Coordinates of C-alpha atoms in Angstrom, one line a residue:
M8 CA 49.8 32.2 -21.3
T9 CA 50.9 31.5 -17.7
R10 CA 50.3 27.8 -18.2
A11 CA 52.3 27.9 -21.5
V12 CA 55.2 29.7 -19.9
L13 CA 55.3 27.3 -16.9
G14 CA 55.0 24.4 -19.2
R15 CA 58.0 25.6 -21.2
I16 CA 60.0 26.2 -18.0
G17 CA 59.2 22.6 -16.9
S18 CA 60.2 21.3 -20.3
A19 CA 63.5 23.2 -20.2
A20 CA 64.2 21.8 -16.7
L21 CA 63.4 18.3 -17.8
V22 CA 65.6 18.6 -21.0
V23 CA 68.5 19.9 -19.0
W24 CA 68.2 17.2 -16.4
A25 CA 68.0 14.4 -19.0
T26 CA 70.9 15.7 -21.1
A27 CA 73.1 16.3 -18.0
T28 CA 72.3 12.8 -16.8
I29 CA 73.0 11.1 -20.1
V30 CA 76.3 13.0 -20.6
F31 CA 77.5 12.2 -17.1
V32 CA 76.7 8.4 -17.4
A33 CA 78.1 8.2 -21.0
L34 CA 81.4 9.9 -20.2
R35 CA 81.9 8.0 -17.0
A36 CA 81.3 4.8 -18.8
T37 CA 84.1 5.5 -21.3
G38 CA 86.8 5.8 -18.6
D39 CA 88.1 7.6 -15.5
P40 CA 87.9 11.4 -15.7
L41 CA 90.9 11.5 -13.5
E42 CA 93.0 11.0 -16.7
A43 CA 91.6 14.3 -18.1
V44 CA 92.6 16.1 -15.0
M45 CA 96.1 14.6 -15.0
G46 CA 96.7 15.4 -18.6
G47 CA 95.6 12.3 -20.5
P48 CA 96.5 8.6 -20.6
G49 CA 100.2 9.3 -21.0
S50 CA 100.5 11.3 -17.8
Q51 CA 103.4 10.5 -15.6
A52 CA 101.7 11.8 -12.4
G53 CA 102.7 9.9 -9.3
P54 CA 100.3 8.4 -6.7
E55 CA 100.5 11.4 -4.4
A56 CA 99.4 13.8 -7.3
Q57 CA 96.6 11.5 -8.3
A58 CA 95.3 11.2 -4.7
A59 CA 95.4 15.0 -4.4
A60 CA 93.5 15.4 -7.6
Q61 CA 90.9 12.8 -6.6
A62 CA 90.3 14.7 -3.3
A63 CA 90.2 18.1 -5.0
Y64 CA 87.6 17.1 -7.7
G65 CA 85.6 14.7 -5.4
F66 CA 86.5 11.5 -7.4
D67 CA 87.1 9.7 -4.1
Q68 CA 83.4 10.0 -3.3
P69 CA 80.6 7.6 -4.5
V70 CA 79.5 8.1 -8.0
I71 CA 76.0 9.1 -6.9
V72 CA 77.4 11.9 -4.8
Q73 CA 79.5 13.1 -7.8
Y74 CA 76.4 12.9 -10.0
L75 CA 74.3 15.0 -7.6
R76 CA 77.1 17.5 -7.1
Q77 CA 77.3 17.9 -10.9
L78 CA 73.5 18.4 -11.2
W79 CA 73.6 21.0 -8.4
Q80 CA 76.4 22.9 -10.2
V81 CA 74.2 23.0 -13.4
V82 CA 71.1 24.2 -11.4
T83 CA 73.1 26.9 -9.7
L84 CA 75.0 27.8 -12.9
Q85 CA 78.3 27.1 -11.0
L86 CA 79.8 24.7 -13.6
G87 CA 83.2 24.6 -12.0
D88 CA 86.5 24.4 -13.9
S89 CA 87.5 22.4 -16.9
Y90 CA 89.4 19.2 -16.1
S91 CA 91.9 19.6 -18.9
R92 CA 92.0 23.4 -19.6
K93 CA 92.0 24.4 -15.9
L94 CA 89.7 27.3 -16.8
P95 CA 86.1 28.2 -15.6
V96 CA 83.6 26.3 -17.7
A97 CA 81.4 29.5 -17.8
D98 CA 84.2 31.5 -19.4
L99 CA 84.8 28.7 -22.0
L100 CA 81.1 28.6 -22.9
A101 CA 80.8 32.4 -23.1
A102 CA 83.8 32.6 -25.5
N103 CA 82.7 29.7 -27.7
F104 CA 78.9 29.9 -27.8
P105 CA 78.5 33.2 -29.8
P106 CA 80.4 31.9 -32.9
T107 CA 78.3 28.8 -33.0
A108 CA 75.0 30.7 -32.4
L109 CA 75.9 33.1 -35.2
L110 CA 76.7 30.1 -37.5
A111 CA 73.4 28.4 -36.7
T112 CA 71.3 31.5 -36.9
L113 CA 72.7 32.5 -40.4
A114 CA 72.2 28.9 -41.5
L115 CA 68.6 28.9 -40.4
L116 CA 67.9 32.2 -42.2
L117 CA 69.5 30.9 -45.4
A118 CA 67.6 27.7 -45.1
W119 CA 64.3 29.6 -45.0
V120 CA 65.3 31.8 -47.9
L121 CA 66.2 28.8 -50.0
A122 CA 63.1 26.9 -49.0
L123 CA 60.7 29.8 -49.7
W124 CA 62.4 30.5 -53.0
G125 CA 62.0 26.9 -54.1
V126 CA 58.3 26.8 -53.0
L127 CA 57.6 30.2 -54.8
I128 CA 59.1 28.8 -58.0
A129 CA 57.0 25.6 -57.7
Q130 CA 53.8 27.6 -57.0
T131 CA 54.1 30.0 -59.8
S132 CA 55.1 27.4 -62.5
R133 CA 52.2 26.2 -64.5
G134 CA 51.6 23.9 -67.5
R135 CA 53.9 21.1 -68.7
A136 CA 57.0 23.1 -68.0
G137 CA 55.7 23.8 -64.5
R138 CA 55.3 20.1 -63.8
L139 CA 58.9 19.5 -64.9
V140 CA 60.1 22.3 -62.7
R141 CA 58.2 21.0 -59.7
G142 CA 59.5 17.5 -60.3
A143 CA 63.1 18.8 -60.5
L144 CA 62.7 20.9 -57.3
H145 CA 61.2 17.9 -55.5
G146 CA 64.2 15.8 -56.5
L147 CA 66.7 18.5 -55.4
E148 CA 64.9 18.9 -52.0
T149 CA 65.0 15.2 -51.4
I150 CA 68.7 15.0 -52.2
A151 CA 69.5 18.1 -50.1
S152 CA 67.6 16.8 -47.1
V153 CA 69.5 13.5 -47.0
T154 CA 73.0 14.8 -47.9
P155 CA 75.4 14.4 -44.9
Q156 CA 76.9 17.6 -43.8
F157 CA 80.5 16.4 -43.8
F158 CA 80.1 15.2 -47.4
L159 CA 78.5 18.4 -48.5
G160 CA 81.2 20.4 -46.7
A161 CA 84.0 18.4 -48.3
I162 CA 82.4 19.0 -51.8
L163 CA 82.1 22.7 -51.2
I164 CA 85.8 22.9 -50.1
L165 CA 87.0 21.0 -53.1
V166 CA 84.9 23.1 -55.6
F167 CA 84.8 26.6 -54.2
A168 CA 87.9 26.8 -52.0
T169 CA 90.5 24.4 -53.6
G170 CA 89.3 24.5 -57.2
L171 CA 87.9 28.0 -57.8
G172 CA 89.6 29.8 -54.8
L173 CA 86.5 31.9 -54.2
F174 CA 86.2 31.4 -50.4
P175 CA 88.7 30.4 -47.7
V176 CA 88.4 27.1 -46.0
T177 CA 89.2 28.6 -42.6
G178 CA 88.8 32.1 -41.2
T179 CA 86.7 34.1 -38.8
G180 CA 85.7 36.9 -41.2
A181 CA 82.6 37.1 -43.3
A182 CA 84.2 35.2 -46.2
G183 CA 85.0 32.3 -43.8
L184 CA 81.4 32.0 -42.9
V185 CA 80.1 31.4 -46.4
L186 CA 81.0 27.7 -46.9
P187 CA 80.1 26.6 -43.3
V188 CA 76.7 28.4 -43.4
I189 CA 75.9 26.8 -46.8
T190 CA 76.9 23.4 -45.5
L191 CA 74.6 23.7 -42.5
A192 CA 71.7 25.4 -44.4
V193 CA 71.3 23.1 -47.5
P194 CA 70.0 20.0 -45.7
V195 CA 67.6 22.0 -43.5
A196 CA 66.4 23.9 -46.5
G197 CA 65.6 20.7 -48.3
Y198 CA 63.6 19.4 -45.4
L199 CA 61.7 22.6 -44.8
A200 CA 60.8 22.9 -48.5
H201 CA 59.7 19.3 -48.5
V202 CA 57.4 19.9 -45.5
M203 CA 55.9 23.0 -47.1
H204 CA 55.2 21.3 -50.4
G205 CA 53.1 18.8 -48.5
S206 CA 50.6 21.4 -47.5
L207 CA 51.0 23.7 -50.5
A208 CA 48.7 21.6 -52.7
Q209 CA 45.9 21.8 -50.1
A210 CA 46.3 25.5 -49.7
D211 CA 46.4 26.0 -53.4
A212 CA 43.0 24.3 -53.8
A213 CA 41.4 26.1 -50.8
P214 CA 38.4 28.5 -51.4
F215 CA 40.5 31.6 -50.5
A216 CA 43.0 30.8 -53.2
L217 CA 40.3 30.1 -55.8
T218 CA 38.5 33.3 -54.8
A219 CA 41.7 35.4 -55.1
R220 CA 42.3 34.0 -58.6
A221 CA 38.7 34.7 -59.6
R222 CA 39.2 38.3 -58.6
G223 CA 42.2 38.6 -61.0
A224 CA 45.1 38.1 -58.7
S225 CA 48.3 36.8 -60.3
E226 CA 49.9 33.5 -59.3
T227 CA 52.7 35.3 -57.6
R228 CA 50.3 37.4 -55.6
V229 CA 48.2 34.3 -54.6
A230 CA 51.4 32.6 -53.6
L231 CA 52.8 35.5 -51.6
R232 CA 49.6 36.6 -50.0
H233 CA 47.8 33.3 -49.4
T234 CA 49.2 29.8 -50.2
I235 CA 52.8 30.1 -49.1
R236 CA 51.7 31.7 -45.8
H237 CA 49.6 28.7 -45.0
A238 CA 52.1 26.2 -46.3
A239 CA 54.8 27.6 -44.1
L240 CA 53.0 26.9 -40.9
P241 CA 54.2 23.3 -40.5
A242 CA 57.7 24.4 -41.3
L243 CA 57.5 27.2 -38.7
A244 CA 56.5 24.6 -36.1
L245 CA 59.7 22.7 -37.0
S246 CA 62.0 25.7 -36.8
G247 CA 62.9 25.0 -33.2
W248 CA 63.9 21.5 -34.0
A249 CA 65.8 22.8 -37.1
Y250 CA 67.8 25.2 -34.9
G251 CA 68.7 22.5 -32.4
S252 CA 69.9 20.3 -35.3
L253 CA 72.0 23.2 -36.6
L254 CA 73.6 23.6 -33.2
S255 CA 74.4 19.9 -33.0
G256 CA 75.5 19.9 -36.6
A257 CA 78.0 22.6 -35.8
V258 CA 80.2 20.0 -34.2
V259 CA 80.9 18.4 -37.6
V260 CA 81.1 21.7 -39.5
E261 CA 83.4 23.5 -37.0
A262 CA 85.7 20.5 -37.0
L263 CA 85.7 20.3 -40.8
F264 CA 86.4 24.0 -41.4
A265 CA 88.6 24.4 -38.3
R266 CA 86.3 27.1 -36.8
P267 CA 86.3 28.0 -33.1
G268 CA 83.0 27.4 -31.5
L269 CA 80.9 25.4 -29.0
G270 CA 80.8 22.4 -31.3
R271 CA 84.5 22.1 -31.6
L272 CA 84.9 22.7 -27.8
L273 CA 82.4 19.9 -27.1
L274 CA 84.1 17.5 -29.5
E275 CA 87.5 18.0 -27.8
A276 CA 85.9 17.8 -24.3
S277 CA 84.1 14.6 -25.2
I278 CA 87.3 13.0 -26.4
G279 CA 89.1 14.1 -23.3
R280 CA 86.2 13.1 -21.0
D281 CA 86.1 16.7 -19.6
V282 CA 82.7 16.2 -17.9
P283 CA 82.0 19.8 -16.7
V284 CA 82.6 21.2 -20.1
V285 CA 80.4 18.7 -21.9
I286 CA 77.6 19.0 -19.4
G287 CA 77.7 22.7 -19.5
G288 CA 77.8 22.9 -23.3
V289 CA 75.0 20.4 -23.8
S290 CA 72.9 22.3 -21.2
V291 CA 73.4 25.5 -23.1
I292 CA 72.3 23.8 -26.3
A293 CA 69.3 22.4 -24.6
L294 CA 68.3 25.8 -23.2
S295 CA 68.8 27.4 -26.6
Y296 CA 66.5 24.8 -28.1
V297 CA 63.8 25.7 -25.7
V298 CA 64.2 29.4 -26.3
I299 CA 64.0 29.1 -30.1
M300 CA 60.9 26.9 -29.7
L301 CA 59.3 29.8 -27.8
V302 CA 60.3 32.2 -30.5
S303 CA 58.9 29.9 -33.3
D304 CA 55.7 29.5 -31.4
A305 CA 55.4 33.3 -31.2
I306 CA 56.1 33.7 -34.9
E307 CA 53.5 31.0 -35.7
I308 CA 50.9 32.9 -33.7
V309 CA 51.7 36.0 -35.6
V310 CA 51.4 34.2 -39.0
D311 CA 48.3 32.2 -38.2
P312 CA 45.4 34.3 -36.8
R313 CA 43.5 31.2 -35.8
L314 CA 46.0 30.7 -32.9
R315 CA 45.1 34.2 -31.5
S316 CA 41.4 33.4 -31.3
G317 CA 39.7 32.5 -28.1
S318 CA 37.7 29.6 -29.4
P319 CA 37.7 27.2 -32.4
S320 CA 34.7 28.9 -34.0
N321 CA 36.2 32.4 -33.7
A322 CA 39.5 31.0 -35.1
R323 CA 37.7 29.6 -38.1
T324 CA 35.8 32.9 -38.6
A325 CA 38.9 35.0 -38.3
S326 CA 40.9 32.7 -40.6
T327 CA 38.2 32.7 -43.3
A328 CA 37.8 36.5 -43.2
Q329 CA 41.5 36.9 -43.5
E330 CA 41.9 34.3 -46.2
V331 CA 39.3 35.5 -48.7
T332 CA 40.4 39.1 -48.6
P333 CA 42.5 39.8 -51.7

């Protein structure tokens, strides 16, 4: 456990360093951040004001010194002030991260509900009609997993907001969350269901499933008690990645639905080359990714008893005993 925790801490530090470095280099390559400080390319600031801003923000120092100072601010959580907004970066992140985290969390939960619902229908469908149902579900999962979020969001706006008037396009209430959450959740649900279907056939033909059926268990009970539980393990391992993709996908969704949040803040900061805001926001997303990976690992250990065993032989014994029990 200690080695695992230290490994995760090391991974988090490496991820934050890599993201901060990439963001710093990318934003500096697009232009001079002094423009963001002075109010944009159309600023009428004189030479004296520009020289004062360069000295105040350290732009007159070598680039390597600016880079190391930026990294030190990330390490010490002293992210400084926004170039364009003239506000502490920590305050901006604290105000904009909760709406994005709520949006991503609800989308991940909905994605799991949709994926498990589809897998349960496929597992309990038998005969010729069952093959047709499974084929249709497989097609829908494929389409959902490759549908761009901006396209899906635009379709949802046209149908449910503009056409039917059921949900608002913008808004911070519960109704305003419906369309953005669905936009984020559907592609992830398709991918999770596709991953689970890959291991569902193997679990369905395993001895524990055959034994449960021989003892008179219904297909629904076999699915809920045995096969879906095993088929969900690969998808659980990908939940951390899925949450990270939802946080990054929030950039598109928040811009499309005009929602406040970290994604919209990062988009505006990237356009304005506001380096402290972008580095701080990306670091928060990277740390959130590491935390959700830890949570998904813990859930996977709870679901799979083999991961709680001290040796491979004990793991197989525990798993077999648990699997054949109706």
